[in-house]
CSV table of C-alpha atoms and ligand atoms in Angstrom, one decimal:
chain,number,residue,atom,x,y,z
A,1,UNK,CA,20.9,-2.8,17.8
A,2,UNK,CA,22.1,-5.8,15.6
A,3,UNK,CA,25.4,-6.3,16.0
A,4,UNK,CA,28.4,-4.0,13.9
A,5,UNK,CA,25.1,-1.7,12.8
A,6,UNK,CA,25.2,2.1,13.7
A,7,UNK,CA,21.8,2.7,14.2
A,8,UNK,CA,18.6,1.4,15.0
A,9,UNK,CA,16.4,0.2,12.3
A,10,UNK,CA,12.2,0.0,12.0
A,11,UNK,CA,9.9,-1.2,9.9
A,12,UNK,CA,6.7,0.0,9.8
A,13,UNK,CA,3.1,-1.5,8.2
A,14,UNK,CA,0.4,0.4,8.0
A,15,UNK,CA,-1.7,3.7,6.4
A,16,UNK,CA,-0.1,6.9,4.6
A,17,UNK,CA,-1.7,9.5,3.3
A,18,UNK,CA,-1.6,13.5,2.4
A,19,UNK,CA,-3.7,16.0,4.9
A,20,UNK,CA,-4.6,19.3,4.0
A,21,UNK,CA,-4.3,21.0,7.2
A,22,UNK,CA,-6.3,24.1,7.9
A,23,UNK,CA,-5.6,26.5,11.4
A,24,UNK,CA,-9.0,28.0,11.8
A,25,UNK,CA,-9.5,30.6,14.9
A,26,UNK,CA,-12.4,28.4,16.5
A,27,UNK,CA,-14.2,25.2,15.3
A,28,UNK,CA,-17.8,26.5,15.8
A,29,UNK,CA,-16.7,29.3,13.5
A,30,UNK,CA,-16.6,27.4,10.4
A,31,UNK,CA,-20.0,27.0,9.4
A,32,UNK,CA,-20.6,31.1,9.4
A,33,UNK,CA,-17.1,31.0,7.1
A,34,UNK,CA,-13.8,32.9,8.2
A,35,UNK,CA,-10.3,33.2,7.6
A,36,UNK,CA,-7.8,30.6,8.0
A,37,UNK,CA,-5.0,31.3,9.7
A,38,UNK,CA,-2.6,29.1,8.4
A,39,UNK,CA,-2.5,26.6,5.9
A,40,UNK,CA,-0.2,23.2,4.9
A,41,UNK,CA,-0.3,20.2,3.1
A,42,UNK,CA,1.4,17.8,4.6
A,43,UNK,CA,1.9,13.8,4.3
A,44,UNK,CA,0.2,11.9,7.3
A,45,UNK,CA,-0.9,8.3,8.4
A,46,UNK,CA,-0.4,6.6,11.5
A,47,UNK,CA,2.6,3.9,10.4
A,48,UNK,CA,3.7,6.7,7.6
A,49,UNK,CA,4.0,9.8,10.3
A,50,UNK,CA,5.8,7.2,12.8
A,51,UNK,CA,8.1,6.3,10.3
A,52,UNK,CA,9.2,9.9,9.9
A,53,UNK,CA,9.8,10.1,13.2
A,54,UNK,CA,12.1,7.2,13.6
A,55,UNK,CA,13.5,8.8,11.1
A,56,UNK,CA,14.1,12.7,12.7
A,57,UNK,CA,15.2,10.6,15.8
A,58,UNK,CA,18.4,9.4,13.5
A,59,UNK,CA,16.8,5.7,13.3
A,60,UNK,CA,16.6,3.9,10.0
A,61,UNK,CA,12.7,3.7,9.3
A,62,UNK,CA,10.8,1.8,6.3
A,63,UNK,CA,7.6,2.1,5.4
A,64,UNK,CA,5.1,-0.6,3.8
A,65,UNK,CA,2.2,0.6,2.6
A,66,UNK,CA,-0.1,0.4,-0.3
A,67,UNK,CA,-1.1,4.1,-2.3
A,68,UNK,CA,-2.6,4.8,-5.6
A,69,UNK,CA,-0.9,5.6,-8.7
A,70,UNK,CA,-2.1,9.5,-8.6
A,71,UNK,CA,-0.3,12.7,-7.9
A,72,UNK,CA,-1.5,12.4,-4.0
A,73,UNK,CA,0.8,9.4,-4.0
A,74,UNK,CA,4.0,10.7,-5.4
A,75,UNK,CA,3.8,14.2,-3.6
A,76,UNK,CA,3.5,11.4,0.1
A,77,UNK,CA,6.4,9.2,-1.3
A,78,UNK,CA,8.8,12.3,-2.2
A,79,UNK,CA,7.7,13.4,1.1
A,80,UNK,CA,8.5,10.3,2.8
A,81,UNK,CA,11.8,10.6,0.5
A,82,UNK,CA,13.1,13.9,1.8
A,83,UNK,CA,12.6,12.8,5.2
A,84,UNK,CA,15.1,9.6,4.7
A,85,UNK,CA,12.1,7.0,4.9
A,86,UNK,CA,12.7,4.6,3.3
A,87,UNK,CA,10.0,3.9,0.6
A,88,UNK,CA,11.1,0.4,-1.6
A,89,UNK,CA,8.2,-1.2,-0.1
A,90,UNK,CA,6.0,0.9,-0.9
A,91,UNK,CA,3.1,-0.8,-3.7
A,92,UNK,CA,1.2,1.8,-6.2
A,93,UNK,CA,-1.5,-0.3,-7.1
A,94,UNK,CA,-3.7,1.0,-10.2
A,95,UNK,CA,-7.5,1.6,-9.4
A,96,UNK,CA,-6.5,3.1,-5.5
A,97,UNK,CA,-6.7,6.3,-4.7
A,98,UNK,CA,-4.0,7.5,-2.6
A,99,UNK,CA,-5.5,8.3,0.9
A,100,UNK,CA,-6.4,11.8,2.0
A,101,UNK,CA,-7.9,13.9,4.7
A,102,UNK,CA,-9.0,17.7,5.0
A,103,UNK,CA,-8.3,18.3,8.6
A,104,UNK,CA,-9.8,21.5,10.5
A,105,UNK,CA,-7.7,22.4,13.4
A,106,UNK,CA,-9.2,24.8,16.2
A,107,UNK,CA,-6.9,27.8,16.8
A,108,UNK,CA,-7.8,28.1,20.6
A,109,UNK,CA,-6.9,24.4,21.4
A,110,UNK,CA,-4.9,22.9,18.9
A,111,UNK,CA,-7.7,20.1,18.8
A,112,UNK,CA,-8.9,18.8,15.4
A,113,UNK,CA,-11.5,17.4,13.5
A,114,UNK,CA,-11.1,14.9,9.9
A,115,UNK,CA,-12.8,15.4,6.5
A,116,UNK,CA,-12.1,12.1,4.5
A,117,UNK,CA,-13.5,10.4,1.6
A,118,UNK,CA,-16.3,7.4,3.0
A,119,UNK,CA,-13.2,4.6,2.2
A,120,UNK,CA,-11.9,2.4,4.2
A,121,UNK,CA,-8.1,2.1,2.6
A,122,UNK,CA,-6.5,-1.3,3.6
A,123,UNK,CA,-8.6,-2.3,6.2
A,124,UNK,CA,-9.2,-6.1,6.7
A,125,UNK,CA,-6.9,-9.0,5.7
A,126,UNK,CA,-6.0,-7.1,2.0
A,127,UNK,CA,-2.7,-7.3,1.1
A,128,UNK,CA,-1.4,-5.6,-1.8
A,129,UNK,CA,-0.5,-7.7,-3.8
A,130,UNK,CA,2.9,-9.4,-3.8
A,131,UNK,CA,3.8,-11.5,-0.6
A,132,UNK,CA,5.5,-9.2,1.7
A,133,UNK,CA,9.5,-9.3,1.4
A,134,UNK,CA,9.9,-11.5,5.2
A,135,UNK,CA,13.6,-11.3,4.8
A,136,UNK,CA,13.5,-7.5,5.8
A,137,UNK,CA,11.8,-8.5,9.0
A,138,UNK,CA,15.3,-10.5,10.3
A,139,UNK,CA,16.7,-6.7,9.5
A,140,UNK,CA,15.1,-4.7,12.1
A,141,UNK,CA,15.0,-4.3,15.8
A,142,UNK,CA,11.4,-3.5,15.8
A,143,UNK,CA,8.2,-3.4,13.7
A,144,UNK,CA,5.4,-1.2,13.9
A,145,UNK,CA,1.3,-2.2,12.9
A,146,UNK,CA,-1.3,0.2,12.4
A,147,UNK,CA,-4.3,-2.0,11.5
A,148,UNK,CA,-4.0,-1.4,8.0
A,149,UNK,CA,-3.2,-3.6,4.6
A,150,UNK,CA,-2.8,-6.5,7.6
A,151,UNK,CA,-2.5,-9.0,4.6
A,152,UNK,CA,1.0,-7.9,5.4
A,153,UNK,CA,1.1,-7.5,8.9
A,154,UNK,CA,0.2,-10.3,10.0
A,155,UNK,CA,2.8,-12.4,8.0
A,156,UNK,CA,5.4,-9.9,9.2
A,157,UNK,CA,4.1,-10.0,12.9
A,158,UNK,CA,4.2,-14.0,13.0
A,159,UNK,CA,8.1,-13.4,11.4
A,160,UNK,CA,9.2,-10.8,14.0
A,161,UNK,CA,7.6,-13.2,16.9
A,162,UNK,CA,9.7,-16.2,15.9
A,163,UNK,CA,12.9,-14.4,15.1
A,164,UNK,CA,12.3,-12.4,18.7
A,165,UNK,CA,11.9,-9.2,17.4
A,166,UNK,CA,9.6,-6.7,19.1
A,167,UNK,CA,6.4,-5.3,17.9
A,168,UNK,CA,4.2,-2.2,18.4
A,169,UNK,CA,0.8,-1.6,17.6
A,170,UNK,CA,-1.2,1.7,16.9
A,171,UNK,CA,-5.4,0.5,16.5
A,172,UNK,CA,-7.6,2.5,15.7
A,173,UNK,CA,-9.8,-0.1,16.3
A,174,UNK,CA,-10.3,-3.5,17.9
A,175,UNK,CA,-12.6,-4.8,15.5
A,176,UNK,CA,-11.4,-6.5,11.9
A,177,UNK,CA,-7.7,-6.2,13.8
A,178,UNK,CA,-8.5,-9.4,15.8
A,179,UNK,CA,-5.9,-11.3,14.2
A,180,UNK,CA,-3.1,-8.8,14.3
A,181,UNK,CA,-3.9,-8.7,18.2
A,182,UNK,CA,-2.1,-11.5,20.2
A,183,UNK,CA,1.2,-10.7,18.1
A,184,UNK,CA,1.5,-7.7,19.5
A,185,UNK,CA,4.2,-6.9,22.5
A,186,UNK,CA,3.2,-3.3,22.7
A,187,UNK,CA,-0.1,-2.2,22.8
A,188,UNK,CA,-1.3,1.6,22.5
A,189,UNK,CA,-4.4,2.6,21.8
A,190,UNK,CA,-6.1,6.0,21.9
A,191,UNK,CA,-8.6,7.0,24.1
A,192,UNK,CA,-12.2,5.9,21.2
A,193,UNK,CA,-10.4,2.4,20.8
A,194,UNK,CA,-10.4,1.9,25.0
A,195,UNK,CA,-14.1,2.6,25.0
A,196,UNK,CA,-14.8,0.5,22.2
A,197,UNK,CA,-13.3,-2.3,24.3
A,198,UNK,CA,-14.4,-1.7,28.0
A,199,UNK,CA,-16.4,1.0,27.0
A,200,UNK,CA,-14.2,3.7,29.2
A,201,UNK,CA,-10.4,4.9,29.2
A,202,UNK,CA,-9.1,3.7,32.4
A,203,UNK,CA,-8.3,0.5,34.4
A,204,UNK,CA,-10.9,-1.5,33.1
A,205,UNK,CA,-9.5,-0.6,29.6
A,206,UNK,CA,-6.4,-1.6,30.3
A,207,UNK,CA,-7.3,-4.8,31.9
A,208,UNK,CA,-9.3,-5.9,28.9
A,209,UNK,CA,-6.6,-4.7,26.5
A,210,UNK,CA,-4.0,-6.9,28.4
A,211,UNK,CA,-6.3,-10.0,27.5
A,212,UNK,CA,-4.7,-10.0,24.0
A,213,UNK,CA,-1.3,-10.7,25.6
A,214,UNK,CA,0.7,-8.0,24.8
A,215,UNK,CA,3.7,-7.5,27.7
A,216,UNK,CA,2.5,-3.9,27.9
A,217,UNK,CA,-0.9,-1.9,27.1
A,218,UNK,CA,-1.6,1.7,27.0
A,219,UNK,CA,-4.3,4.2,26.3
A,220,UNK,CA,-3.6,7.6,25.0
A,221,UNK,CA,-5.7,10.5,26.3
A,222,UNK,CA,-4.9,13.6,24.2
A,223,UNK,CA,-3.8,16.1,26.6
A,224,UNK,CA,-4.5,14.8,29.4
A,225,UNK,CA,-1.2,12.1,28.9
A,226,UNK,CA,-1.0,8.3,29.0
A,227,UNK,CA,-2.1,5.2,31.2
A,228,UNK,CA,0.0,2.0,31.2
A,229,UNK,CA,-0.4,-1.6,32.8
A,230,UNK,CA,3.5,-3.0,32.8
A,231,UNK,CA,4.4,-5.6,35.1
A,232,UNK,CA,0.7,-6.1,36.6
A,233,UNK,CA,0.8,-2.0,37.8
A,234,UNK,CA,-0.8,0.8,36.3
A,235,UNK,CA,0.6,4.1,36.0
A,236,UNK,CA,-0.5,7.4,34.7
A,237,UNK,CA,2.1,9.8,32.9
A,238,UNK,CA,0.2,13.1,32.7
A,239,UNK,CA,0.9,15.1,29.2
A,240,UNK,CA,4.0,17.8,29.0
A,241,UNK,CA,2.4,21.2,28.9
A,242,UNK,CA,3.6,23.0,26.2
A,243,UNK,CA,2.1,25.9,23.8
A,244,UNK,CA,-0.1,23.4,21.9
A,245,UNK,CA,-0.4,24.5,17.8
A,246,UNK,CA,-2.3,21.1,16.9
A,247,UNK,CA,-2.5,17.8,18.0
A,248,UNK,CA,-3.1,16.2,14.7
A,249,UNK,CA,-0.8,13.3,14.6
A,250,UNK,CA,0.1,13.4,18.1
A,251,UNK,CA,-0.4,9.5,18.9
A,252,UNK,CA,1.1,8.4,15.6
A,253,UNK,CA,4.3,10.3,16.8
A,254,UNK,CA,4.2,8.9,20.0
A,255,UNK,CA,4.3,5.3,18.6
A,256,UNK,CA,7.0,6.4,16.6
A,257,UNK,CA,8.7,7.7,19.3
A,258,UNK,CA,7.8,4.4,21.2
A,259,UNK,CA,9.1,1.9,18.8
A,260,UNK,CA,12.1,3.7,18.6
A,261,UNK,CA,12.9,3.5,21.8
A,262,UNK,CA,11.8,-0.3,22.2
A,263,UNK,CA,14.2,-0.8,19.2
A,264,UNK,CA,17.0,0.7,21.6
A,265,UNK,CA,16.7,-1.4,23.9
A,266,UNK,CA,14.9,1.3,26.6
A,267,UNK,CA,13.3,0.2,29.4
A,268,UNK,CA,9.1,0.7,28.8
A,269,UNK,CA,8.9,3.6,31.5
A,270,UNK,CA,12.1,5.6,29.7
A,271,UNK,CA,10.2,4.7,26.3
A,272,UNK,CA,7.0,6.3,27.9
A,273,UNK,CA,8.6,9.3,29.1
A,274,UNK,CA,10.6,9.8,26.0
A,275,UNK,CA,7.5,9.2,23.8
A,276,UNK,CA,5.7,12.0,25.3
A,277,UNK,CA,8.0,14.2,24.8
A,278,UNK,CA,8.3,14.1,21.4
A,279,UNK,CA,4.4,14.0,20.8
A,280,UNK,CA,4.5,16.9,23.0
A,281,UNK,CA,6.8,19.0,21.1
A,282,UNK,CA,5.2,17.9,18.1
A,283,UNK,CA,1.8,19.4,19.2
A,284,UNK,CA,3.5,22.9,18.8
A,285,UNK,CA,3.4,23.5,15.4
A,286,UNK,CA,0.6,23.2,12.7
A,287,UNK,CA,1.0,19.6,10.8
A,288,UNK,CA,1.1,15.8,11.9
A,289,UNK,CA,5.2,16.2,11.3
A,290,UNK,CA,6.3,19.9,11.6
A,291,UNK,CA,6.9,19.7,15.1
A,292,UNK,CA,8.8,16.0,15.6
A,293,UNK,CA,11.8,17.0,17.0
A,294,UNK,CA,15.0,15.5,16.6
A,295,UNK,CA,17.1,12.8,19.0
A,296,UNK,CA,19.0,15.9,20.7
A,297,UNK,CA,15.9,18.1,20.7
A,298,UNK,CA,13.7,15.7,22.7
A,299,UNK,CA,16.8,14.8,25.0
A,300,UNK,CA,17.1,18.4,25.6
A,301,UNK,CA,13.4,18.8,26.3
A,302,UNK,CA,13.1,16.0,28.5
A,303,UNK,CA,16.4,17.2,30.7
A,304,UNK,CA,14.7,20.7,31.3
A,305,UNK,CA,11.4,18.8,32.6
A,306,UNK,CA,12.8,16.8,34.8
A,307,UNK,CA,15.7,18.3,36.0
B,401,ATP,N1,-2.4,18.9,24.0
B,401,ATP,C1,-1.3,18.1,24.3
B,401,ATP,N2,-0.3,18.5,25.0
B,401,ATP,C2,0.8,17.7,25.2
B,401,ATP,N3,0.9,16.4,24.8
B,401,ATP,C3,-0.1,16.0,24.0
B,401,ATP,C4,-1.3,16.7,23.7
B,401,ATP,N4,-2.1,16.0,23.0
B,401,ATP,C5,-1.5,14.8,22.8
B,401,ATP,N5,-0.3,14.8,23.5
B,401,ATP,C6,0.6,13.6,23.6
B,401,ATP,O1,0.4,12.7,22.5
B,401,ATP,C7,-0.1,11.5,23.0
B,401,ATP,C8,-1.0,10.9,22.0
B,401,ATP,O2,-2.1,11.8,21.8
B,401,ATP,P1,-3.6,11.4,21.4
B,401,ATP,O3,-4.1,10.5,22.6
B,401,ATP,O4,-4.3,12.6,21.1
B,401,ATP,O5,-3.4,10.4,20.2
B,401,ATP,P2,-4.3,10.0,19.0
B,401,ATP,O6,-5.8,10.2,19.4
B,401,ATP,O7,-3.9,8.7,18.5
B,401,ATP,O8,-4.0,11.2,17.9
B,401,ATP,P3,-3.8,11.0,16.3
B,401,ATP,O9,-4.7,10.0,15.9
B,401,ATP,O10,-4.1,12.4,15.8
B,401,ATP,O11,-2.3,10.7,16.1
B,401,ATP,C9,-0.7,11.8,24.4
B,401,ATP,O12,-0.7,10.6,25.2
B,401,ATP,C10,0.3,12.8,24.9
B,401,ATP,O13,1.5,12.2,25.4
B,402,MG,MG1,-3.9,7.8,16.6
């Protein structure tokens, strides 16, 4: 925390977009038609939903990202709005269309699979436009990459490396992100992105992962929790077992969760720990966000697991 500031602040780069979210009883059920049983619209994104969390956690979180200038983008920015994210760098470029998925979650195991438009929003070096505003970088006590509109996150990654500020990244995938890679200090990955590197989820994953340089690497596995290589070791933090709803969103609240704590100051196994927690908890209700709990609610959670 800089010093004479309250709380912690995060800046986040990356992908946000609406989801239509629809509970149906079982997967294989769909293609016969039946009933949903619930229904929300809901922002999402992997920076965007991490930002949000920063945010329920009582951290100060802003979000830079590129939408379009349509209705899908102002319904994710008021989102964004009313939950304190801060959204002045956010660009609404003419021509894009703001990003958006269908998303078809299984009522029996909270698992889910993405309908999206064939376009790949901000991938590669774009950059929106204007150069990114670097001055905001000496403001925060961590920054967040998803891989996406890295025409800005690379800038802002080289600026947070020479003013010693730590950075996170969320890939969901190696390749096109290669320059984003060896400026990152925190590196989690789900489990597709570890098999794209070493072609499995475990050791070997890690190890390869580590080449980049980052001071730790991890690979989520959906339920079955996290690995991490810190300090030359390898551990495994199974996941919390709670009453799971839907997993949609789980990892990009985990990396919120995470930079949060890194932006504390919390040592990476406390970081880990906490982080799963609040991905946990937001696996029980319908939505990438619904669930995230806040700072006291994830305390309070973790206390009665570990006691
Ligand atoms: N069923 C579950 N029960 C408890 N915790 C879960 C469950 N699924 C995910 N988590 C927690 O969330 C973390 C991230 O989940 P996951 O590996 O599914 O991320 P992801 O594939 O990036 O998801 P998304 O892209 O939807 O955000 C896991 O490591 C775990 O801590
Ligand atoms: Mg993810």
């Amino acid at each position: 925390m800089r010093p004479g500031q309250g709380r912690i602040k995060v800046i986040g780069i990356g992908v946000a977009c609406l989801d239509y979210l629809l509970l149906v009883p079982r997967l294989e059920e769909v293609a016969r038609g039946c009933a949903l049983r619930d229904f929300r619209m809901q922002g999402g994104g992997m920076a965007a939903t991490a930002m949000v969390t920063v945010a329920r956690l009582g951290g100060e979180a802003q979000l830079w990202t590129a939408l379009g200038q349509d209705r899908h983008g102002d319904l994710i920015i008021e989102e964004l709005q009313n939950e304190g994210v801060d959204t002045s760098q956010v660009a609404r470029l003419p021509g894009l269309r703001s990003p958006f998925n269908f998303i078809l979650v299984d009522g029996a195991t909270g698992e889910r699979v993405f309908l999206h438009p064939d376009v790949d929003w901000g991938r590669g070096n774009v950059t929106p436009g204007a150069s990114p505003a670097l001055a905001l970088v000496d403001e925060a006590d961590a920054l967040l990459v998803d891989g996406h509109w890295n025409g800005w996150a690379v800038p802002a990654l080289q600026h947070a490396r020479r003013a010693g500020i730590p950075t996170c990244g969320d890939l969901n995938r190696i390749a096109g992100n290669e320059n984003l890679l060896p400026l990152i200090d925190y590196l989690i990955v789900p489990r597709h992105v570890a098999e794209e590197v070493a072609g499995e989820a475990g050791v070997q994953a890690l190890e390869s992962l580590a080449v980049f340089g980052a001071k730790l690497v991890a690979v989520t596995l959906g339920s079955e929790g996290v690995i991490y290589l810190c300090d030359r070791k390898v551990y495994h933090l199974p996941a919390f077992s709670v009453k799971v709803v839907d997993t949609t969103g789980a990892g990009d609240v985990f990396h919120g969760a995470f930079t949060y704590a890194i932006a504390r100051g919390w040592p990476p196994h406390r970081a880990m720990a906490f982080s799963s927690a609040v991905a946990a908890l937001k696996c029980t209700q319908l939505g990438g966000r619904t669930g995230i709990p806040t700072l006291a609610q994830a305390e309070e959670f973790l206390e009665s697991r570990t006691a």
